[in-house]
Amino acid sequence: MPFFQPPNQENVSLFYTDDGARASTPLLLLHGYLCDSHDWSAQIPALLSAGHRVLALDLRGHGRSTTPPPPYSPHIFAADILALLSHLSIPSVVLIAHSMSTITASIVAVEHPHLVRALVLVHPIYAITGPALSALLEEMRADAARAPELAARFFAAGMYTPRTPAWVQTWNRRRALGADPEVVVGCMAGLVALEGMVTGRGEAARAYMRRRRAPRLVVSGVDTAMEWEREVGWGEGDEVREVREGAFLHVVEGDVVNGYIIEWLKKIL
């Protein structure tokens, strides 16, 4: 069955898929805010064809997973990832994460380093959170019923480039509008709560991210994000690849991103 329940959480059922060669180091794909594992549809076949075992998870409150009461935070999502790895008896994994999940993946890498063989961070946002998210959260909390509408507006305002297909924008808008308001607000609250400690560009966040020991591939088109990766510092095997196609660059430029990921994995696995 492609569902599992984290221990002692009867109201939580998480959807995942698990395909490919069992002998290889598994890759676990993690989606972004108000998205789901379908966002990796351009990557999954390519990674399977390259010989990898590929898992893709719908985070709680997203996709086909259930929507339990809050909280919805990167640390809660990290606990669900640990539960999935335990459920499948996986000793270590490559985390391939998009947007919001780049924070969760980094938390797992820092706090459970033995579990993370490598990190692939697509459009990482941990360096570019800040006042805008806090303001959006306050607006959402003032009228929670409008939170999905506000999230859809947030996507439309800054996630795309002129090359982002209309179907991608429509898909994201409809998912946001159909999301549970508690999930919409809860995820945003979880992100804002980490500002200055795990996320942002201050010294505490910088020190936290320097605790990541796994090699990392960063794929981004945001100048401040790429500059910050260099400021944090590079280890053996770390690389940055530039793709300037908005937040959903892995959808818009799927073949390019797939090539970067597959070639990098050959080097470090």
mmCIF file of C-alpha atoms in Angstrom:
data_model
loop_
_atom_site.group_PDB
_atom_site.id
_atom_site.type_symbol
_atom_site.label_atom_id
_atom_site.label_comp_id
_atom_site.label_asym_id
_atom_site.label_seq_id
_atom_site.Cartn_x
_atom_site.Cartn_y
_atom_site.Cartn_z
ATOM 1 C CA MET A 1 0.000 0.000 0.000
ATOM 2 C CA PRO A 2 1.367 3.464 -0.857
ATOM 3 C CA PHE A 3 0.278 4.887 2.528
ATOM 4 C CA PHE A 4 1.766 4.667 5.989
ATOM 5 C CA GLN A 5 0.992 6.012 9.453
ATOM 6 C CA PRO A 6 3.734 7.581 11.566
ATOM 7 C CA PRO A 7 3.930 5.896 14.978
ATOM 8 C CA ASN A 8 1.222 6.867 17.463
ATOM 9 C CA GLN A 9 -0.550 9.124 14.965
ATOM 10 C CA GLU A 10 -3.780 7.381 14.048
ATOM 11 C CA ASN A 11 -5.163 10.501 12.339
ATOM 12 C CA VAL A 12 -2.198 10.781 9.949
ATOM 13 C CA SER A 13 -1.895 8.790 6.727
ATOM 14 C CA LEU A 14 0.898 9.780 4.360
ATOM 15 C CA PHE A 15 0.990 8.931 0.670
ATOM 16 C CA TYR A 16 4.256 7.936 -0.971
ATOM 17 C CA THR A 17 5.563 5.963 -3.915
ATOM 18 C CA ASP A 18 8.661 3.777 -3.946
ATOM 19 C CA ASP A 19 10.032 2.573 -7.272
ATOM 20 C CA GLY A 20 13.277 1.433 -8.818
ATOM 21 C CA ALA A 21 16.386 -0.545 -7.969
ATOM 22 C CA ARG A 22 16.545 -1.591 -4.315
ATOM 23 C CA ALA A 23 20.323 -1.978 -4.427
ATOM 24 C CA SER A 24 20.958 1.746 -4.931
ATOM 25 C CA THR A 25 20.962 4.568 -2.389
ATOM 26 C CA PRO A 26 17.335 5.777 -2.301
ATOM 27 C CA LEU A 27 16.376 9.247 -3.439
ATOM 28 C CA LEU A 28 13.504 10.878 -1.521
ATOM 29 C CA LEU A 29 11.727 13.711 -3.359
ATOM 30 C CA LEU A 30 10.075 16.426 -1.249
ATOM 31 C CA HIS A 31 7.728 19.046 -2.697
ATOM 32 C CA GLY A 32 7.084 22.685 -1.844
ATOM 33 C CA TYR A 33 4.396 24.782 -0.155
ATOM 34 C CA LEU A 34 0.822 23.731 -1.032
ATOM 35 C CA CYS A 35 2.173 21.427 -3.728
ATOM 36 C CA ASP A 36 2.519 17.627 -3.845
ATOM 37 C CA SER A 37 4.714 14.874 -5.187
ATOM 38 C CA HIS A 38 3.249 15.266 -8.692
ATOM 39 C CA ASP A 39 5.566 18.274 -9.024
ATOM 40 C CA TRP A 40 8.360 15.758 -9.582
ATOM 41 C CA SER A 41 6.670 14.089 -12.553
ATOM 42 C CA ALA A 42 9.412 15.376 -14.869
ATOM 43 C CA GLN A 43 12.132 13.990 -12.592
ATOM 44 C CA ILE A 44 10.844 10.579 -11.469
ATOM 45 C CA PRO A 45 11.055 8.786 -14.864
ATOM 46 C CA ALA A 46 14.496 10.244 -15.591
ATOM 47 C CA LEU A 47 15.868 9.234 -12.200
ATOM 48 C CA LEU A 48 14.421 5.731 -12.545
ATOM 49 C CA SER A 49 15.946 5.410 -16.015
ATOM 50 C CA ALA A 50 19.308 6.386 -14.510
ATOM 51 C CA GLY A 51 19.058 3.365 -12.206
ATOM 52 C CA HIS A 52 17.981 4.982 -8.948
ATOM 53 C CA ARG A 53 15.466 3.924 -6.342
ATOM 54 C CA VAL A 54 13.044 6.853 -6.158
ATOM 55 C CA LEU A 55 10.629 7.698 -3.357
ATOM 56 C CA ALA A 56 8.239 10.635 -3.494
ATOM 57 C CA LEU A 57 6.207 11.761 -0.494
ATOM 58 C CA ASP A 58 3.126 13.919 -0.058
ATOM 59 C CA LEU A 59 3.698 15.896 3.142
ATOM 60 C CA ARG A 60 0.892 15.922 5.691
ATOM 61 C CA GLY A 61 -1.857 18.301 4.616
ATOM 62 C CA HIS A 62 -0.774 18.066 0.983
ATOM 63 C CA GLY A 63 -1.761 15.941 -1.998
ATOM 64 C CA ARG A 64 -3.222 12.558 -1.092
ATOM 65 C CA SER A 65 -1.985 12.610 2.512
ATOM 66 C CA THR A 66 -4.429 13.366 5.298
ATOM 67 C CA THR A 67 -4.900 16.763 6.927
ATOM 68 C CA PRO A 68 -4.505 16.419 10.686
ATOM 69 C CA PRO A 69 -4.771 19.399 13.053
ATOM 70 C CA PRO A 70 -1.784 21.798 13.171
ATOM 71 C CA PRO A 71 1.102 22.331 13.637
ATOM 72 C CA TYR A 72 2.555 22.259 10.138
ATOM 73 C CA SER A 73 6.206 23.081 10.432
ATOM 74 C CA PRO A 74 9.481 21.998 8.835
ATOM 75 C CA HIS A 75 10.303 20.078 12.022
ATOM 76 C CA ILE A 76 6.971 18.205 11.883
ATOM 77 C CA PHE A 77 7.640 17.347 8.246
ATOM 78 C CA ALA A 78 11.151 16.226 9.205
ATOM 79 C CA ALA A 79 9.694 13.862 11.817
ATOM 80 C CA ASP A 80 7.427 12.359 9.150
ATOM 81 C CA ILE A 81 10.447 11.805 6.903
ATOM 82 C CA LEU A 82 12.263 10.009 9.723
ATOM 83 C CA ALA A 83 9.177 7.859 10.279
ATOM 84 C CA LEU A 84 9.021 6.934 6.585
ATOM 85 C CA LEU A 85 12.697 5.962 6.488
ATOM 86 C CA SER A 86 12.208 3.827 9.592
ATOM 87 C CA HIS A 87 9.054 2.278 8.123
ATOM 88 C CA LEU A 88 11.002 1.252 5.009
ATOM 89 C CA SER A 89 14.190 0.286 6.920
ATOM 90 C CA ILE A 90 16.237 2.785 4.904
ATOM 91 C CA PRO A 91 19.547 3.622 6.654
ATOM 92 C CA SER A 92 20.434 6.672 4.545
ATOM 93 C CA VAL A 93 18.953 8.654 1.698
ATOM 94 C CA VAL A 94 19.558 11.433 -0.800
ATOM 95 C CA LEU A 95 17.036 14.191 -0.113
ATOM 96 C CA ILE A 96 15.889 16.048 -3.225
ATOM 97 C CA ALA A 97 13.834 19.000 -2.047
ATOM 98 C CA HIS A 98 11.992 21.944 -3.560
ATOM 99 C CA SER A 99 11.269 25.376 -2.040
ATOM 100 C CA MET A 100 9.706 24.973 1.427
ATOM 101 C CA SER A 101 11.118 21.459 1.717
ATOM 102 C CA THR A 102 14.683 22.702 1.270
ATOM 103 C CA ILE A 103 14.312 23.917 4.862
ATOM 104 C CA THR A 104 13.021 20.545 6.046
ATOM 105 C CA ALA A 105 15.761 18.682 4.172
ATOM 106 C CA SER A 106 18.405 20.933 5.719
ATOM 107 C CA ILE A 107 16.975 20.315 9.194
ATOM 108 C CA VAL A 108 17.209 16.561 8.675
ATOM 109 C CA ALA A 109 20.779 16.948 7.402
ATOM 110 C CA VAL A 110 21.789 19.024 10.433
ATOM 111 C CA GLU A 111 19.961 17.114 13.163
ATOM 112 C CA HIS A 112 20.192 13.571 11.757
ATOM 113 C CA PRO A 113 23.366 13.627 9.645
ATOM 114 C CA HIS A 114 23.760 9.841 9.591
ATOM 115 C CA LEU A 115 20.535 9.577 7.565
ATOM 116 C CA VAL A 116 21.474 12.000 4.771
ATOM 117 C CA ARG A 117 23.889 10.840 2.089
ATOM 118 C CA ALA A 118 23.467 14.002 -0.006
ATOM 119 C CA LEU A 119 21.218 17.012 -0.575
ATOM 120 C CA VAL A 120 19.753 18.318 -3.830
ATOM 121 C CA LEU A 121 18.151 21.703 -3.146
ATOM 122 C CA VAL A 122 15.956 23.085 -5.919
ATOM 123 C CA HIS A 123 15.036 26.768 -5.479
ATOM 124 C CA PRO A 124 16.108 26.850 -1.806
ATOM 125 C CA ILE A 125 14.282 29.506 0.189
ATOM 126 C CA TYR A 126 15.989 29.366 3.591
ATOM 127 C CA ALA A 127 18.148 32.390 2.724
ATOM 128 C CA ILE A 128 15.328 34.465 1.207
ATOM 129 C CA THR A 129 12.579 34.286 3.819
ATOM 130 C CA GLY A 130 11.928 37.462 5.761
ATOM 131 C CA PRO A 131 9.481 40.321 6.361
ATOM 132 C CA ALA A 132 7.342 39.497 3.334
ATOM 133 C CA LEU A 133 6.383 36.122 4.784
ATOM 134 C CA SER A 134 5.673 37.637 8.201
ATOM 135 C CA ALA A 135 3.376 40.214 6.621
ATOM 136 C CA LEU A 136 1.588 37.533 4.613
ATOM 137 C CA LEU A 137 1.125 35.409 7.722
ATOM 138 C CA GLU A 138 -0.457 38.315 9.606
ATOM 139 C CA GLU A 139 -2.826 38.913 6.701
ATOM 140 C CA MET A 140 -3.758 35.227 6.663
ATOM 141 C CA ARG A 141 -4.342 35.118 10.406
ATOM 142 C CA ALA A 142 -6.570 38.167 10.222
ATOM 143 C CA ASP A 143 -8.959 36.278 7.922
ATOM 144 C CA ALA A 144 -8.103 32.573 7.833
ATOM 145 C CA ALA A 145 -10.931 31.787 5.410
ATOM 146 C CA ARG A 146 -9.129 33.910 2.807
ATOM 147 C CA ALA A 147 -5.756 32.247 3.381
ATOM 148 C CA PRO A 148 -5.956 29.984 0.292
ATOM 149 C CA GLU A 149 -6.820 33.003 -1.869
ATOM 150 C CA LEU A 150 -3.908 34.942 -0.388
ATOM 151 C CA ALA A 151 -1.577 32.019 -1.031
ATOM 152 C CA ALA A 152 -2.709 31.815 -4.652
ATOM 153 C CA ARG A 153 -2.031 35.533 -5.014
ATOM 154 C CA PHE A 154 1.415 35.031 -3.439
ATOM 155 C CA PHE A 155 2.224 32.357 -6.034
ATOM 156 C CA ALA A 156 1.080 34.540 -8.911
ATOM 157 C CA ALA A 157 3.061 37.565 -7.718
ATOM 158 C CA GLY A 158 6.518 36.053 -7.588
ATOM 159 C CA MET A 159 6.839 32.400 -8.553
ATOM 160 C CA TYR A 160 6.904 32.518 -12.341
ATOM 161 C CA THR A 161 8.753 33.820 -15.381
ATOM 162 C CA PRO A 162 7.347 34.567 -18.843
ATOM 163 C CA ARG A 163 8.284 31.008 -19.832
ATOM 164 C CA THR A 164 6.315 29.327 -17.047
ATOM 165 C CA PRO A 165 3.513 27.460 -18.849
ATOM 166 C CA ALA A 166 -0.043 28.578 -18.200
ATOM 167 C CA TRP A 167 -0.927 25.056 -17.103
ATOM 168 C CA VAL A 168 1.656 25.206 -14.299
ATOM 169 C CA GLN A 169 0.248 28.499 -13.061
ATOM 170 C CA THR A 170 -3.311 27.191 -13.283
ATOM 171 C CA TRP A 171 -2.373 23.981 -11.477
ATOM 172 C CA ASN A 172 -0.716 25.864 -8.622
ATOM 173 C CA ARG A 173 -3.575 28.357 -8.307
ATOM 174 C CA ARG A 174 -6.202 25.641 -8.104
ATOM 175 C CA ARG A 175 -4.195 23.619 -5.564
ATOM 176 C CA ALA A 176 -3.726 26.674 -3.378
ATOM 177 C CA LEU A 177 -7.406 27.609 -3.559
ATOM 178 C CA GLY A 178 -8.368 24.041 -2.639
ATOM 179 C CA ALA A 179 -5.995 23.759 0.309
ATOM 180 C CA ASP A 180 -7.255 23.558 3.868
ATOM 181 C CA PRO A 181 -6.886 27.018 5.481
ATOM 182 C CA GLU A 182 -5.260 25.425 8.531
ATOM 183 C CA VAL A 183 -2.559 23.970 6.290
ATOM 184 C CA VAL A 184 -2.091 27.249 4.408
ATOM 185 C CA VAL A 185 -1.673 29.245 7.615
ATOM 186 C CA GLY A 186 0.124 26.506 9.525
ATOM 187 C CA CYS A 187 2.890 26.041 6.964
ATOM 188 C CA MET A 188 3.448 29.781 6.750
ATOM 189 C CA ALA A 189 3.552 30.035 10.545
ATOM 190 C CA GLY A 190 6.108 27.218 10.645
ATOM 191 C CA LEU A 191 8.341 29.046 8.186
ATOM 192 C CA VAL A 192 8.101 32.396 9.955
ATOM 193 C CA ALA A 193 8.874 30.811 13.333
ATOM 194 C CA LEU A 194 12.286 29.692 12.083
ATOM 195 C CA GLU A 195 13.354 33.138 10.875
ATOM 196 C CA GLY A 196 16.670 34.165 12.369
ATOM 197 C CA MET A 197 17.433 30.716 13.810
ATOM 198 C CA VAL A 198 17.316 28.340 10.854
ATOM 199 C CA THR A 199 16.274 30.610 7.991
ATOM 200 C CA GLY A 200 17.270 34.114 6.967
ATOM 201 C CA ARG A 201 20.721 35.576 6.478
ATOM 202 C CA GLY A 202 21.749 36.279 10.065
ATOM 203 C CA GLU A 203 24.673 34.712 11.862
ATOM 204 C CA ALA A 204 22.576 32.152 13.761
ATOM 205 C CA ALA A 205 21.001 30.861 10.556
ATOM 206 C CA ARG A 206 24.381 30.871 8.840
ATOM 207 C CA ALA A 207 25.881 28.821 11.692
ATOM 208 C CA TYR A 208 22.964 26.387 11.578
ATOM 209 C CA MET A 209 23.293 25.756 7.851
ATOM 210 C CA ARG A 210 27.051 25.291 8.176
ATOM 211 C CA ARG A 211 26.284 22.221 10.268
ATOM 212 C CA ARG A 212 25.111 20.401 7.119
ATOM 213 C CA ARG A 213 27.824 17.864 6.340
ATOM 214 C CA ALA A 214 26.292 16.064 3.374
ATOM 215 C CA PRO A 215 27.422 17.179 -0.097
ATOM 216 C CA ARG A 216 24.865 19.478 -1.697
ATOM 217 C CA LEU A 217 23.799 20.403 -5.180
ATOM 218 C CA VAL A 218 21.937 23.719 -5.323
ATOM 219 C CA VAL A 219 19.837 24.571 -8.381
ATOM 220 C CA SER A 220 18.538 28.147 -8.309
ATOM 221 C CA GLY A 221 18.052 31.324 -10.268
ATOM 222 C CA VAL A 222 17.881 33.685 -7.293
ATOM 223 C CA ASP A 223 21.051 35.759 -6.913
ATOM 224 C CA THR A 224 20.756 36.257 -3.158
ATOM 225 C CA ALA A 225 20.190 32.542 -2.608
ATOM 226 C CA MET A 226 23.216 31.541 -4.665
ATOM 227 C CA GLU A 227 25.418 34.185 -3.047
ATOM 228 C CA TRP A 228 24.367 32.971 0.380
ATOM 229 C CA GLU A 229 25.306 29.380 -0.453
ATOM 230 C CA ARG A 230 28.808 30.584 -1.247
ATOM 231 C CA GLU A 231 28.913 32.650 1.955
ATOM 232 C CA VAL A 232 27.993 29.603 4.007
ATOM 233 C CA GLY A 233 30.900 27.800 2.400
ATOM 234 C CA TRP A 234 31.593 24.816 0.202
ATOM 235 C CA GLY A 235 32.668 21.329 1.027
ATOM 236 C CA GLU A 236 33.936 18.529 -1.164
ATOM 237 C CA GLY A 237 31.363 17.674 -3.827
ATOM 238 C CA ASP A 238 29.225 20.788 -3.353
ATOM 239 C CA GLU A 239 28.013 22.518 -6.517
ATOM 240 C CA VAL A 240 25.658 25.294 -7.662
ATOM 241 C CA ARG A 241 23.822 25.229 -10.971
ATOM 242 C CA GLU A 242 21.994 28.300 -12.260
ATOM 243 C CA VAL A 243 18.544 27.948 -13.849
ATOM 244 C CA ARG A 244 16.618 31.231 -14.073
ATOM 245 C CA GLU A 245 13.060 30.021 -14.525
ATOM 246 C CA GLY A 246 11.333 30.999 -11.299
ATOM 247 C CA ALA A 247 10.318 28.826 -8.395
ATOM 248 C CA PHE A 248 9.175 25.954 -10.617
ATOM 249 C CA LEU A 249 12.372 25.737 -12.622
ATOM 250 C CA HIS A 250 12.394 21.937 -12.329
ATOM 251 C CA VAL A 251 9.089 21.866 -14.219
ATOM 252 C CA VAL A 252 9.904 24.553 -16.786
ATOM 253 C CA GLU A 253 13.410 23.197 -17.467
ATOM 254 C CA GLY A 254 12.913 19.576 -16.487
ATOM 255 C CA ASP A 255 15.464 18.078 -18.858
ATOM 256 C CA VAL A 256 18.151 20.569 -17.847
ATOM 257 C CA VAL A 257 17.566 20.047 -14.134
ATOM 258 C CA ASN A 258 17.434 16.278 -14.563
ATOM 259 C CA GLY A 259 20.793 16.369 -16.312
ATOM 260 C CA TYR A 260 22.384 18.376 -13.507
ATOM 261 C CA ILE A 261 21.010 16.036 -10.833
ATOM 262 C CA ILE A 262 21.909 12.778 -12.578
ATOM 263 C CA GLU A 263 25.448 13.861 -13.439
ATOM 264 C CA TRP A 264 26.077 15.141 -9.922
ATOM 265 C CA LEU A 265 24.767 11.945 -8.336
ATOM 266 C CA LYS A 266 27.243 9.973 -10.450
ATOM 267 C CA LYS A 267 30.044 11.932 -8.789
ATOM 268 C CA ILE A 268 29.018 11.579 -5.176
ATOM 269 C CA LEU A 269 27.319 8.169 -4.869
#
